[in-house]
Amino acid sequence: MKGRSQVNIYFSMLIITIFASLATIAIVEVATTNIIAAATSGNEATYAALRESILESRL
């Protein structure tokens, strides 16, 4: 019986490790996507402000 219990413990640890790694991948994916979206929108906003100031200086 002890051998079977040991296998169950190892199998449980394997399942927990797999789910933890999947959760980590999901968190990194969401964080990376949000950073890219924020960086893109920030650059567009900065470019729009720069363009507006250039157009105002020409007038």
PDB file of C-alpha atoms in Angstrom:
ATOM      1  CA  MET A   1       0.000   0.000   0.000  1.00  0.00           C
ATOM      2  CA  LYS A   2       2.843   2.376   0.696  1.00  0.00           C
ATOM      3  CA  GLY A   3       4.032   2.206  -2.933  1.00  0.00           C
ATOM      4  CA  ARG A   4       0.596   3.142  -4.263  1.00  0.00           C
ATOM      5  CA  SER A   5       0.363   6.064  -1.841  1.00  0.00           C
ATOM      6  CA  GLN A   6       3.765   7.281  -3.003  1.00  0.00           C
ATOM      7  CA  VAL A   7       2.619   7.145  -6.647  1.00  0.00           C
ATOM      8  CA  ASN A   8      -0.502   9.143  -5.777  1.00  0.00           C
ATOM      9  CA  ILE A   9       1.643  11.800  -4.106  1.00  0.00           C
ATOM     10  CA  TYR A  10       3.938  12.049  -7.134  1.00  0.00           C
ATOM     11  CA  PHE A  11       0.978  12.192  -9.510  1.00  0.00           C
ATOM     12  CA  SER A  12      -0.643  14.944  -7.413  1.00  0.00           C
ATOM     13  CA  MET A  13       2.589  16.925  -7.425  1.00  0.00           C
ATOM     14  CA  LEU A  14       2.830  16.518 -11.198  1.00  0.00           C
ATOM     15  CA  ILE A  15      -0.731  17.780 -11.712  1.00  0.00           C
ATOM     16  CA  ILE A  16      -0.149  20.757  -9.393  1.00  0.00           C
ATOM     17  CA  THR A  17       3.091  21.618 -11.200  1.00  0.00           C
ATOM     18  CA  ILE A  18       1.400  21.477 -14.603  1.00  0.00           C
ATOM     19  CA  PHE A  19      -1.475  23.714 -13.495  1.00  0.00           C
ATOM     20  CA  ALA A  20       0.931  26.153 -11.843  1.00  0.00           C
ATOM     21  CA  SER A  21       3.003  26.419 -15.002  1.00  0.00           C
ATOM     22  CA  LEU A  22      -0.108  26.952 -17.132  1.00  0.00           C
ATOM     23  CA  ALA A  23      -1.287  29.663 -14.751  1.00  0.00           C
ATOM     24  CA  THR A  24       2.126  31.327 -14.931  1.00  0.00           C
ATOM     25  CA  ILE A  25       2.066  31.264 -18.725  1.00  0.00           C
ATOM     26  CA  ALA A  26      -1.428  32.781 -18.731  1.00  0.00           C
ATOM     27  CA  ILE A  27      -0.395  35.555 -16.327  1.00  0.00           C
ATOM     28  CA  VAL A  28       2.701  36.401 -18.372  1.00  0.00           C
ATOM     29  CA  GLU A  29       0.650  36.415 -21.579  1.00  0.00           C
ATOM     30  CA  VAL A  30      -1.923  38.825 -20.133  1.00  0.00           C
ATOM     31  CA  ALA A  31       0.762  41.083 -18.663  1.00  0.00           C
ATOM     32  CA  THR A  32       2.725  41.177 -21.912  1.00  0.00           C
ATOM     33  CA  THR A  33      -0.392  41.924 -23.943  1.00  0.00           C
ATOM     34  CA  ASN A  34      -1.343  44.769 -21.612  1.00  0.00           C
ATOM     35  CA  ILE A  35       2.175  46.233 -21.740  1.00  0.00           C
ATOM     36  CA  ILE A  36       2.230  46.113 -25.535  1.00  0.00           C
ATOM     37  CA  ALA A  37      -1.219  47.718 -25.739  1.00  0.00           C
ATOM     38  CA  ALA A  38      -0.227  50.441 -23.276  1.00  0.00           C
ATOM     39  CA  ALA A  39       3.047  51.125 -25.076  1.00  0.00           C
ATOM     40  CA  THR A  40       1.324  51.346 -28.435  1.00  0.00           C
ATOM     41  CA  SER A  41      -1.407  53.669 -27.232  1.00  0.00           C
ATOM     42  CA  GLY A  42       1.147  55.776 -25.368  1.00  0.00           C
ATOM     43  CA  ASN A  43       3.276  56.218 -28.483  1.00  0.00           C
ATOM     44  CA  GLU A  44       0.273  57.149 -30.591  1.00  0.00           C
ATOM     45  CA  ALA A  45      -0.820  59.706 -28.027  1.00  0.00           C
ATOM     46  CA  THR A  46       2.678  61.183 -27.849  1.00  0.00           C
ATOM     47  CA  TYR A  47       2.912  61.303 -31.633  1.00  0.00           C
ATOM     48  CA  ALA A  48      -0.476  63.022 -31.862  1.00  0.00           C
ATOM     49  CA  ALA A  49       0.589  65.643 -29.325  1.00  0.00           C
ATOM     50  CA  LEU A  50       3.875  66.233 -31.176  1.00  0.00           C
ATOM     51  CA  ARG A  51       2.089  66.524 -34.505  1.00  0.00           C
ATOM     52  CA  GLU A  52      -0.398  68.994 -33.048  1.00  0.00           C
ATOM     53  CA  SER A  53       2.375  71.158 -31.598  1.00  0.00           C
ATOM     54  CA  ILE A  54       4.209  71.170 -34.950  1.00  0.00           C
ATOM     55  CA  LEU A  55       1.055  72.192 -36.785  1.00  0.00           C
ATOM     56  CA  GLU A  56       0.391  74.958 -34.253  1.00  0.00           C
ATOM     57  CA  SER A  57       3.927  76.303 -34.617  1.00  0.00           C
ATOM     58  CA  ARG A  58       3.492  76.564 -38.391  1.00  0.00           C
ATOM     59  CA  LEU A  59       0.411  78.736 -38.033  1.00  0.00           C
TER      60      LEU A  59
END
